[in-house]
PDB file of C-alpha atoms and ligand atoms in Angstrom:
ATOM      1  CA  MET A 136     -96.073  96.973  86.740  1.00  0.00           C
ATOM      2  CA  LYS A 137     -93.845  94.962  84.492  1.00  0.00           C
ATOM      3  CA  ALA A 138     -91.979  91.666  84.708  1.00  0.00           C
ATOM      4  CA  ILE A 139     -88.936  89.832  83.435  1.00  0.00           C
ATOM      5  CA  VAL A 140     -88.845  86.048  83.239  1.00  0.00           C
ATOM      6  CA  LEU A 141     -85.447  84.430  82.805  1.00  0.00           C
ATOM      7  CA  GLY A 142     -85.169  81.491  80.462  1.00  0.00           C
ATOM      8  CA  ALA A 143     -81.848  81.668  78.658  1.00  0.00           C
ATOM      9  CA  GLY A 144     -80.168  78.822  80.486  1.00  0.00           C
ATOM     10  CA  LYS A 145     -79.340  75.442  79.091  1.00  0.00           C
ATOM     11  CA  GLY A 146     -80.061  73.459  82.223  1.00  0.00           C
ATOM     12  CA  THR A 147     -76.788  71.645  82.645  1.00  0.00           C
ATOM     13  CA  ARG A 148     -77.775  70.029  85.932  1.00  0.00           C
ATOM     14  CA  LEU A 149     -80.910  68.681  84.293  1.00  0.00           C
ATOM     15  CA  GLN A 150     -78.843  67.185  81.459  1.00  0.00           C
ATOM     16  CA  SER A 151     -81.335  68.616  79.061  1.00  0.00           C
ATOM     17  CA  GLU A 152     -78.857  68.724  76.211  1.00  0.00           C
ATOM     18  CA  GLN A 153     -79.880  65.186  75.580  1.00  0.00           C
ATOM     19  CA  TYR A 154     -83.355  66.636  75.053  1.00  0.00           C
ATOM     20  CA  ASN A 155     -81.833  69.480  73.024  1.00  0.00           C
ATOM     21  CA  MET A 156     -83.935  72.253  74.474  1.00  0.00           C
ATOM     22  CA  PRO A 157     -83.618  75.127  76.919  1.00  0.00           C
ATOM     23  CA  LYS A 158     -84.387  74.109  80.483  1.00  0.00           C
ATOM     24  CA  VAL A 159     -87.533  76.255  80.693  1.00  0.00           C
ATOM     25  CA  LEU A 160     -89.135  74.287  77.848  1.00  0.00           C
ATOM     26  CA  ARG A 161     -88.827  71.010  79.711  1.00  0.00           C
ATOM     27  CA  LYS A 162     -92.325  69.843  80.497  1.00  0.00           C
ATOM     28  CA  ALA A 163     -93.972  69.077  83.806  1.00  0.00           C
ATOM     29  CA  ASN A 164     -97.398  67.480  83.615  1.00  0.00           C
ATOM     30  CA  GLY A 165     -97.548  68.169  79.869  1.00  0.00           C
ATOM     31  CA  LYS A 166     -96.686  71.871  79.867  1.00  0.00           C
ATOM     32  CA  PRO A 167     -93.378  73.754  79.592  1.00  0.00           C
ATOM     33  CA  LEU A 168     -92.044  75.102  82.894  1.00  0.00           C
ATOM     34  CA  LEU A 169     -91.960  78.625  81.459  1.00  0.00           C
ATOM     35  CA  GLN A 170     -95.653  78.457  80.549  1.00  0.00           C
ATOM     36  CA  TYR A 171     -96.626  77.978  84.187  1.00  0.00           C
ATOM     37  CA  VAL A 172     -94.701  81.095  85.165  1.00  0.00           C
ATOM     38  CA  LEU A 173     -96.271  83.198  82.408  1.00  0.00           C
ATOM     39  CA  GLU A 174     -99.754  81.997  83.372  1.00  0.00           C
ATOM     40  CA  ALA A 175     -99.226  82.848  87.042  1.00  0.00           C
ATOM     41  CA  LEU A 176     -98.169  86.326  85.931  1.00  0.00           C
ATOM     42  CA  ASN A 177    -101.125  86.808  83.601  1.00  0.00           C
ATOM     43  CA  PHE A 178    -102.534  89.633  85.715  1.00  0.00           C
ATOM     44  CA  LEU A 179     -99.971  91.676  83.761  1.00  0.00           C
ATOM     45  CA  LYS A 180    -100.372  92.491  80.091  1.00  0.00           C
ATOM     46  CA  GLU A 181     -98.382  90.184  77.838  1.00  0.00           C
ATOM     47  CA  GLU A 182     -96.555  93.148  76.332  1.00  0.00           C
ATOM     48  CA  ASP A 183     -95.408  94.132  79.820  1.00  0.00           C
ATOM     49  CA  MET A 184     -93.614  90.820  80.267  1.00  0.00           C
ATOM     50  CA  THR A 185     -90.134  90.299  78.872  1.00  0.00           C
ATOM     51  CA  ILE A 186     -88.731  86.830  78.444  1.00  0.00           C
ATOM     52  CA  VAL A 187     -84.959  86.479  78.353  1.00  0.00           C
ATOM     53  CA  VAL A 188     -83.947  83.801  75.893  1.00  0.00           C
ATOM     54  CA  GLY A 189     -80.576  82.484  74.826  1.00  0.00           C
ATOM     55  CA  TYR A 190     -79.814  78.832  74.476  1.00  0.00           C
ATOM     56  CA  LYS A 191     -81.893  77.555  71.500  1.00  0.00           C
ATOM     57  CA  LYS A 192     -84.054  80.669  71.591  1.00  0.00           C
ATOM     58  CA  GLU A 193     -85.960  79.785  68.401  1.00  0.00           C
ATOM     59  CA  MET A 194     -87.514  76.881  70.264  1.00  0.00           C
ATOM     60  CA  VAL A 195     -88.869  79.315  72.861  1.00  0.00           C
ATOM     61  CA  TYR A 196     -90.313  81.626  70.187  1.00  0.00           C
ATOM     62  CA  ASP A 197     -92.092  78.599  68.688  1.00  0.00           C
ATOM     63  CA  ALA A 198     -93.410  77.272  71.976  1.00  0.00           C
ATOM     64  CA  ILE A 199     -94.605  80.507  73.578  1.00  0.00           C
ATOM     65  CA  LYS A 200     -97.464  82.279  71.841  1.00  0.00           C
ATOM     66  CA  GLY A 201     -98.524  85.794  72.753  1.00  0.00           C
ATOM     67  CA  ASN A 202     -97.466  89.425  72.678  1.00  0.00           C
ATOM     68  CA  TYR A 203     -94.525  88.994  75.008  1.00  0.00           C
ATOM     69  CA  GLN A 204     -91.327  90.929  74.546  1.00  0.00           C
ATOM     70  CA  PHE A 205     -88.107  89.009  74.135  1.00  0.00           C
ATOM     71  CA  ALA A 206     -84.523  89.926  74.952  1.00  0.00           C
ATOM     72  CA  THR A 207     -81.544  87.833  73.956  1.00  0.00           C
ATOM     73  CA  GLN A 208     -78.670  86.815  76.183  1.00  0.00           C
ATOM     74  CA  ASP A 209     -76.128  85.307  73.843  1.00  0.00           C
ATOM     75  CA  LYS A 210     -73.867  83.946  76.538  1.00  0.00           C
ATOM     76  CA  GLN A 211     -75.222  82.722  79.834  1.00  0.00           C
ATOM     77  CA  LEU A 212     -73.081  84.855  82.114  1.00  0.00           C
ATOM     78  CA  GLY A 213     -75.449  84.725  85.080  1.00  0.00           C
ATOM     79  CA  THR A 214     -78.869  85.899  86.252  1.00  0.00           C
ATOM     80  CA  GLY A 215     -77.707  89.499  86.783  1.00  0.00           C
ATOM     81  CA  HIS A 216     -76.375  89.677  83.260  1.00  0.00           C
ATOM     82  CA  ALA A 217     -79.599  88.090  81.969  1.00  0.00           C
ATOM     83  CA  VAL A 218     -81.617  90.943  83.478  1.00  0.00           C
ATOM     84  CA  LEU A 219     -79.206  93.535  82.102  1.00  0.00           C
ATOM     85  CA  VAL A 220     -79.869  92.445  78.507  1.00  0.00           C
ATOM     86  CA  THR A 221     -83.461  93.692  78.885  1.00  0.00           C
ATOM     87  CA  GLU A 222     -82.306  97.276  79.469  1.00  0.00           C
ATOM     88  CA  ASP A 223     -83.424  98.540  76.046  1.00  0.00           C
ATOM     89  CA  VAL A 224     -86.918  97.124  76.541  1.00  0.00           C
ATOM     90  CA  PHE A 225     -87.338  99.254  79.668  1.00  0.00           C
ATOM     91  CA  LYS A 226     -85.926 102.510  78.270  1.00  0.00           C
ATOM     92  CA  GLY A 227     -88.101 105.338  79.556  1.00  0.00           C
ATOM     93  CA  TYR A 228     -89.938 103.167  82.072  1.00  0.00           C
ATOM     94  CA  LYS A 229     -89.854 104.174  85.729  1.00  0.00           C
ATOM     95  CA  GLY A 230     -91.600 101.810  88.082  1.00  0.00           C
ATOM     96  CA  PRO A 231     -91.546  98.362  89.618  1.00  0.00           C
ATOM     97  CA  ILE A 232     -90.166  95.364  87.751  1.00  0.00           C
ATOM     98  CA  LEU A 233     -90.735  91.874  89.050  1.00  0.00           C
ATOM     99  CA  VAL A 234     -88.059  89.334  88.152  1.00  0.00           C
ATOM    100  CA  ALA A 235     -88.993  85.650  88.140  1.00  0.00           C
ATOM    101  CA  TYR A 236     -87.144  82.563  86.997  1.00  0.00           C
ATOM    102  CA  GLY A 237     -88.641  80.402  84.275  1.00  0.00           C
ATOM    103  CA  ASP A 238     -87.574  77.228  86.066  1.00  0.00           C
ATOM    104  CA  MET A 239     -89.921  77.745  89.022  1.00  0.00           C
ATOM    105  CA  PRO A 240     -93.382  76.542  87.863  1.00  0.00           C
ATOM    106  CA  LEU A 241     -95.162  76.272  91.208  1.00  0.00           C
ATOM    107  CA  TYR A 242     -95.648  79.914  92.188  1.00  0.00           C
ATOM    108  CA  LYS A 243     -99.234  81.078  92.447  1.00  0.00           C
ATOM    109  CA  ARG A 244    -100.502  84.303  90.987  1.00  0.00           C
ATOM    110  CA  SER A 245    -101.320  85.519  94.516  1.00  0.00           C
ATOM    111  CA  THR A 246     -97.656  85.283  95.530  1.00  0.00           C
ATOM    112  CA  TYR A 247     -96.507  87.437  92.626  1.00  0.00           C
ATOM    113  CA  GLU A 248     -99.357  89.903  93.251  1.00  0.00           C
ATOM    114  CA  LYS A 249     -98.451  90.128  96.924  1.00  0.00           C
ATOM    115  CA  MET A 250     -94.848  91.017  96.001  1.00  0.00           C
ATOM    116  CA  PHE A 251     -96.037  94.016  93.971  1.00  0.00           C
ATOM    117  CA  GLU A 252     -98.404  95.051  96.783  1.00  0.00           C
ATOM    118  CA  ILE A 253     -95.691  94.969  99.445  1.00  0.00           C
ATOM    119  CA  HIS A 254     -93.134  96.698  97.251  1.00  0.00           C
ATOM    120  CA  ASP A 255     -95.629  99.478  96.623  1.00  0.00           C
ATOM    121  CA  SER A 256     -96.943  99.910 100.171  1.00  0.00           C
ATOM    122  CA  GLU A 257     -93.410  99.845 101.637  1.00  0.00           C
ATOM    123  CA  LYS A 258     -92.108 102.230  98.970  1.00  0.00           C
ATOM    124  CA  ALA A 259     -89.183  99.849  98.643  1.00  0.00           C
ATOM    125  CA  THR A 260     -86.268  99.998  96.245  1.00  0.00           C
ATOM    126  CA  CYS A 261     -86.068  96.205  96.299  1.00  0.00           C
ATOM    127  CA  THR A 262     -88.399  93.563  97.724  1.00  0.00           C
ATOM    128  CA  VAL A 263     -87.066  90.017  98.028  1.00  0.00           C
ATOM    129  CA  LEU A 264     -89.211  86.922  98.491  1.00  0.00           C
ATOM    130  CA  THR A 265     -87.705  84.538 101.039  1.00  0.00           C
ATOM    131  CA  ALA A 266     -88.776  81.191 102.458  1.00  0.00           C
ATOM    132  CA  VAL A 267     -87.842  79.264 105.551  1.00  0.00           C
ATOM    133  CA  ILE A 268     -87.287  75.585 104.845  1.00  0.00           C
ATOM    134  CA  ASP A 269     -86.076  72.954 107.301  1.00  0.00           C
ATOM    135  CA  ASP A 270     -84.232  70.841 104.777  1.00  0.00           C
ATOM    136  CA  PRO A 271     -83.047  73.483 102.296  1.00  0.00           C
ATOM    137  CA  PRO A 272     -82.173  72.727  98.669  1.00  0.00           C
ATOM    138  CA  ALA A 273     -79.021  74.294  97.160  1.00  0.00           C
ATOM    139  CA  TYR A 274     -80.516  77.796  97.131  1.00  0.00           C
ATOM    140  CA  GLY A 275     -78.993  81.144  98.009  1.00  0.00           C
ATOM    141  CA  ARG A 276     -78.981  81.886 101.743  1.00  0.00           C
ATOM    142  CA  ILE A 277     -80.437  85.119 103.161  1.00  0.00           C
ATOM    143  CA  ILE A 278     -77.895  86.915 105.353  1.00  0.00           C
ATOM    144  CA  ARG A 279     -79.218  89.148 108.149  1.00  0.00           C
ATOM    145  CA  ASN A 280     -77.405  91.389 110.615  1.00  0.00           C
ATOM    146  CA  THR A 281     -77.866  91.402 114.386  1.00  0.00           C
ATOM    147  CA  ASP A 282     -80.850  93.742 113.948  1.00  0.00           C
ATOM    148  CA  ASN A 283     -82.409  91.029 111.803  1.00  0.00           C
ATOM    149  CA  GLN A 284     -82.192  93.214 108.737  1.00  0.00           C
ATOM    150  CA  MET A 285     -81.396  91.517 105.454  1.00  0.00           C
ATOM    151  CA  ILE A 286     -77.956  92.499 104.213  1.00  0.00           C
ATOM    152  CA  GLY A 287     -77.397  90.136 101.317  1.00  0.00           C
ATOM    153  CA  VAL A 288     -77.678  86.762  99.607  1.00  0.00           C
ATOM    154  CA  ILE A 289     -74.931  84.193  99.383  1.00  0.00           C
ATOM    155  CA  GLU A 290     -75.241  81.473  96.787  1.00  0.00           C
ATOM    156  CA  ALA A 291     -75.116  77.942  98.210  1.00  0.00           C
ATOM    157  CA  LYS A 292     -71.930  77.236  96.239  1.00  0.00           C
ATOM    158  CA  ASP A 293     -70.233  80.286  97.804  1.00  0.00           C
ATOM    159  CA  CYS A 294     -71.418  79.581 101.368  1.00  0.00           C
ATOM    160  CA  THR A 295     -69.287  78.592 104.319  1.00  0.00           C
ATOM    161  CA  LYS A 296     -70.486  75.611 106.338  1.00  0.00           C
ATOM    162  CA  GLU A 297     -72.040  77.988 108.877  1.00  0.00           C
ATOM    163  CA  GLN A 298     -73.877  79.943 106.173  1.00  0.00           C
ATOM    164  CA  LEU A 299     -75.191  76.721 104.660  1.00  0.00           C
ATOM    165  CA  ALA A 300     -76.943  76.063 107.964  1.00  0.00           C
ATOM    166  CA  ILE A 301     -79.139  79.147 107.422  1.00  0.00           C
ATOM    167  CA  LYS A 302     -82.693  78.040 106.713  1.00  0.00           C
ATOM    168  CA  GLU A 303     -83.989  81.245 105.178  1.00  0.00           C
ATOM    169  CA  LEU A 304     -83.579  81.039 101.422  1.00  0.00           C
ATOM    170  CA  ASN A 305     -83.625  83.242  98.379  1.00  0.00           C
ATOM    171  CA  VAL A 306     -86.422  81.762  96.293  1.00  0.00           C
ATOM    172  CA  GLY A 307     -85.957  83.643  93.045  1.00  0.00           C
ATOM    173  CA  VAL A 308     -88.661  86.328  93.065  1.00  0.00           C
ATOM    174  CA  TYR A 309     -87.879  90.017  93.455  1.00  0.00           C
ATOM    175  CA  VAL A 310     -89.408  93.389  92.708  1.00  0.00           C
ATOM    176  CA  PHE A 311     -86.980  96.179  91.881  1.00  0.00           C
ATOM    177  CA  ASP A 312     -87.238  99.851  91.207  1.00  0.00           C
ATOM    178  CA  SER A 313     -86.353  99.940  87.501  1.00  0.00           C
ATOM    179  CA  GLU A 314     -83.912 102.843  87.692  1.00  0.00           C
ATOM    180  CA  PHE A 315     -81.968 101.430  90.624  1.00  0.00           C
ATOM    181  CA  LEU A 316     -81.875  98.023  88.955  1.00  0.00           C
ATOM    182  CA  PHE A 317     -80.342  98.990  85.629  1.00  0.00           C
ATOM    183  CA  GLU A 318     -77.973 101.508  87.176  1.00  0.00           C
ATOM    184  CA  ASN A 319     -76.534  98.909  89.525  1.00  0.00           C
ATOM    185  CA  LEU A 320     -76.533  95.826  87.321  1.00  0.00           C
ATOM    186  CA  LYS A 321     -73.601  97.391  85.512  1.00  0.00           C
ATOM    187  CA  SER A 322     -71.433  97.312  88.614  1.00  0.00           C
ATOM    188  CA  LEU A 323     -71.961  93.612  89.353  1.00  0.00           C
ATOM    189  CA  LYS A 324     -68.758  91.596  89.609  1.00  0.00           C
ATOM    190  CA  ASN A 325     -68.310  87.950  88.807  1.00  0.00           C
ATOM    191  CA  ASP A 326     -65.768  87.208  91.520  1.00  0.00           C
ATOM    192  CA  ASN A 327     -67.579  84.121  92.787  1.00  0.00           C
ATOM    193  CA  ILE A 328     -67.150  80.408  92.434  1.00  0.00           C
ATOM    194  CA  GLN A 329     -69.283  80.185  89.270  1.00  0.00           C
ATOM    195  CA  GLN A 330     -67.749  83.345  87.755  1.00  0.00           C
ATOM    196  CA  GLU A 331     -71.222  84.609  86.990  1.00  0.00           C
ATOM    197  CA  TYR A 332     -72.896  87.992  87.376  1.00  0.00           C
ATOM    198  CA  TYR A 333     -75.408  87.235  90.116  1.00  0.00           C
ATOM    199  CA  LEU A 334     -78.704  89.112  90.338  1.00  0.00           C
ATOM    200  CA  THR A 335     -78.572  88.140  93.996  1.00  0.00           C
ATOM    201  CA  ASP A 336     -75.809  90.697  94.614  1.00  0.00           C
ATOM    202  CA  ILE A 337     -78.242  93.568  93.967  1.00  0.00           C
ATOM    203  CA  PRO A 338     -80.014  93.472  97.380  1.00  0.00           C
ATOM    204  CA  LYS A 339     -76.687  94.101  99.144  1.00  0.00           C
ATOM    205  CA  MET A 340     -76.167  97.203  96.961  1.00  0.00           C
ATOM    206  CA  VAL A 341     -79.599  98.478  97.952  1.00  0.00           C
ATOM    207  CA  MET A 342     -78.623  98.249 101.598  1.00  0.00           C
ATOM    208  CA  GLU A 343     -75.179  99.783 101.023  1.00  0.00           C
ATOM    209  CA  GLN A 344     -76.732 102.773  99.301  1.00  0.00           C
ATOM    210  CA  ASP A 345     -79.181 103.333 102.195  1.00  0.00           C
ATOM    211  CA  LYS A 346     -82.183 102.520 100.041  1.00  0.00           C
ATOM    212  CA  LYS A 347     -85.093 100.460 101.294  1.00  0.00           C
ATOM    213  CA  LEU A 348     -84.642  96.689 101.146  1.00  0.00           C
ATOM    214  CA  VAL A 349     -87.747  94.731 102.154  1.00  0.00           C
ATOM    215  CA  THR A 350     -88.296  90.999 102.544  1.00  0.00           C
ATOM    216  CA  HIS A 351     -91.509  89.032 102.305  1.00  0.00           C
ATOM    217  CA  THR A 352     -91.182  85.594 103.864  1.00  0.00           C
ATOM    218  CA  ILE A 353     -93.402  82.609 103.125  1.00  0.00           C
ATOM    219  CA  TYR A 354     -93.627  79.368 105.084  1.00  0.00           C
ATOM    220  CA  HIS A 355     -94.844  75.819 104.522  1.00  0.00           C
ATOM    221  CA  THR A 356     -95.386  75.946 100.796  1.00  0.00           C
ATOM    222  CA  ASN A 357     -94.315  73.858  97.841  1.00  0.00           C
ATOM    223  CA  GLU A 358     -94.300  76.943  95.639  1.00  0.00           C
ATOM    224  CA  VAL A 359     -90.605  77.578  96.119  1.00  0.00           C
ATOM    225  CA  TYR A 360     -89.460  74.291  94.613  1.00  0.00           C
ATOM    226  CA  GLY A 361     -87.971  74.884  91.190  1.00  0.00           C
ATOM    227  CA  VAL A 362     -86.270  72.682  88.646  1.00  0.00           C
ATOM    228  CA  ASN A 363     -82.515  72.268  88.516  1.00  0.00           C
ATOM    229  CA  THR A 364     -82.211  68.481  88.664  1.00  0.00           C
ATOM    230  CA  VAL A 365     -84.115  65.470  87.341  1.00  0.00           C
ATOM    231  CA  GLU A 366     -85.398  64.743  90.856  1.00  0.00           C
ATOM    232  CA  GLU A 367     -86.705  68.300  91.167  1.00  0.00           C
ATOM    233  CA  LEU A 368     -88.508  68.036  87.826  1.00  0.00           C
ATOM    234  CA  GLU A 369     -90.178  64.846  89.032  1.00  0.00           C
ATOM    235  CA  PHE A 370     -91.133  66.537  92.286  1.00  0.00           C
ATOM    236  CA  CYS A 371     -92.750  69.502  90.495  1.00  0.00           C
ATOM    237  CA  GLU A 372     -94.617  67.124  88.233  1.00  0.00           C
ATOM    238  CA  ARG A 373     -96.051  65.295  91.240  1.00  0.00           C
ATOM    239  CA  VAL A 374     -97.168  68.570  92.826  1.00  0.00           C
ATOM    240  CA  LEU A 375     -98.735  69.802  89.579  1.00  0.00           C
ATOM    241  CA  LYS A 376    -100.611  66.532  89.034  1.00  0.00           C
ATOM    242  CA  ASN A 377    -102.278  66.842  92.406  1.00  0.00           C
ATOM    243  CA  GLN A 378    -103.408  70.373  91.749  1.00  0.00           C
ATOM    244  CA  PRO A 379    -106.843  70.981  90.287  1.00  0.00           C
TER     245      PRO A 379
HETATM  246  C1  UD1 B 618     -80.967  80.986  91.465  1.00  0.00           C
HETATM  247  C2  UD1 B 618     -80.491  82.033  92.488  1.00  0.00           C
HETATM  248  C3  UD1 B 618     -80.533  81.401  93.878  1.00  0.00           C
HETATM  249  C4  UD1 B 618     -81.946  80.919  94.186  1.00  0.00           C
HETATM  250  C5  UD1 B 618     -82.458  79.966  93.096  1.00  0.00           C
HETATM  251  C6  UD1 B 618     -83.938  79.675  93.306  1.00  0.00           C
HETATM  252  C7  UD1 B 618     -78.873  83.506  91.355  1.00  0.00           C
HETATM  253  C8  UD1 B 618     -77.442  83.853  91.199  1.00  0.00           C
HETATM  254  N1  UD1 B 618     -79.150  82.459  92.162  1.00  0.00           N
HETATM  255  O1  UD1 B 618     -80.042  79.924  91.473  1.00  0.00           O
HETATM  256  O2  UD1 B 618     -80.139  82.340  94.872  1.00  0.00           O
HETATM  257  O3  UD1 B 618     -81.948  80.261  95.444  1.00  0.00           O
HETATM  258  O4  UD1 B 618     -82.297  80.562  91.779  1.00  0.00           O
HETATM  259  O5  UD1 B 618     -84.401  78.858  92.292  1.00  0.00           O
HETATM  260  O6  UD1 B 618     -79.715  84.160  90.779  1.00  0.00           O
HETATM  261  N2  UD1 B 618     -80.652  82.091  83.506  1.00  0.00           N
HETATM  262  C9  UD1 B 618     -80.485  82.897  82.397  1.00  0.00           C
HETATM  263  N3  UD1 B 618     -79.211  83.305  82.077  1.00  0.00           N
HETATM  264  C10 UD1 B 618     -78.118  82.983  82.830  1.00  0.00           C
HETATM  265  C11 UD1 B 618     -78.310  82.167  83.972  1.00  0.00           C
HETATM  266  C12 UD1 B 618     -79.595  81.739  84.289  1.00  0.00           C
HETATM  267  O7  UD1 B 618     -81.449  83.224  81.702  1.00  0.00           O
HETATM  268  O8  UD1 B 618     -77.019  83.417  82.478  1.00  0.00           O
HETATM  269  C13 UD1 B 618     -82.027  81.619  83.847  1.00  0.00           C
HETATM  270  C14 UD1 B 618     -82.191  80.104  83.798  1.00  0.00           C
HETATM  271  O9  UD1 B 618     -82.653  79.703  82.543  1.00  0.00           O
HETATM  272  C15 UD1 B 618     -83.220  79.858  84.915  1.00  0.00           C
HETATM  273  C16 UD1 B 618     -83.034  81.030  85.865  1.00  0.00           C
HETATM  274  O10 UD1 B 618     -82.311  82.031  85.175  1.00  0.00           O
HETATM  275  O11 UD1 B 618     -84.520  79.883  84.414  1.00  0.00           O
HETATM  276  C17 UD1 B 618     -82.282  80.675  87.148  1.00  0.00           C
HETATM  277  O12 UD1 B 618     -81.004  80.152  86.806  1.00  0.00           O
HETATM  278  P1  UD1 B 618     -80.394  78.894  87.548  1.00  0.00           P
HETATM  279  O13 UD1 B 618     -79.093  78.596  86.938  1.00  0.00           O
HETATM  280  O14 UD1 B 618     -81.378  77.807  87.655  1.00  0.00           O
HETATM  281  O15 UD1 B 618     -80.135  79.521  89.013  1.00  0.00           O
HETATM  282  P2  UD1 B 618     -80.063  78.738  90.373  1.00  0.00           P
HETATM  283  O16 UD1 B 618     -78.755  78.063  90.474  1.00  0.00           O
HETATM  284  O17 UD1 B 618     -81.274  77.916  90.513  1.00  0.00           O
HETATM  285 MG1   MG B 619     -82.742  77.292  89.182  1.00  0.00          MG
END
């Protein structure tokens, strides 16, 4: 079991340039966002975790101590591209890779562990964590067919009005079969509103290639709230302060 944590982004919506640091180093309750993610994943060996850095990467090297691997994404071309830059790190590795985002500090270790468990027991090619939320933030929407099978993710910015009404969300945690992942990341296209290579286009490819796409859905939890805006950072801080 190995993991990738994405942290190359600048955090434009958080206006963190005025703080001059990558978004994942912004602190909530005294600790960098990225640190929470790494601690929740600490059932893995540090050397089995790869952190993708980019914007002001030296600051991340200074802030994060341990035997983690690092991969550099020079230009922030999207979450799919960010995962692709880790390809060399995983040369020769066949097995599950969990991808998490460094801007989501509230996930518990048990949620990440459960994702590996389900991926393994289902013999899935890709397992996607989803959450049902009544008043959804600007997250990717989970698209299902009439058989209720997941067929893809559409980013909030690319959604039609009808799709925006979907309450099942992509909440930024996935487990992928390593070989399928790196093979297919190369065929991602950036023909979307943000002109980015979206990791969220991979699940659709799994389905199209008749491989097993599994979802694990969680309900009524704060864990899925990440940090894109100042309000969201304040929210996470409040949640973290109330936790023992
Ligand atoms: C992403 C998901 C969205 C999901 C949401 C949950 C995609 C395309 N969208 O959107 O479906 O609902 O997370 O929080 O994945 N990053 C890089 N390099 C890049 C771009 C991003 O390392 O080129 C890192 C950022 O530093 C951040 C993480 O990836 O830690 C997520 O990026 P962000 O821009 O916050 O994605 P969202 O818009 O939140
Ligand atoms: Mg985000």
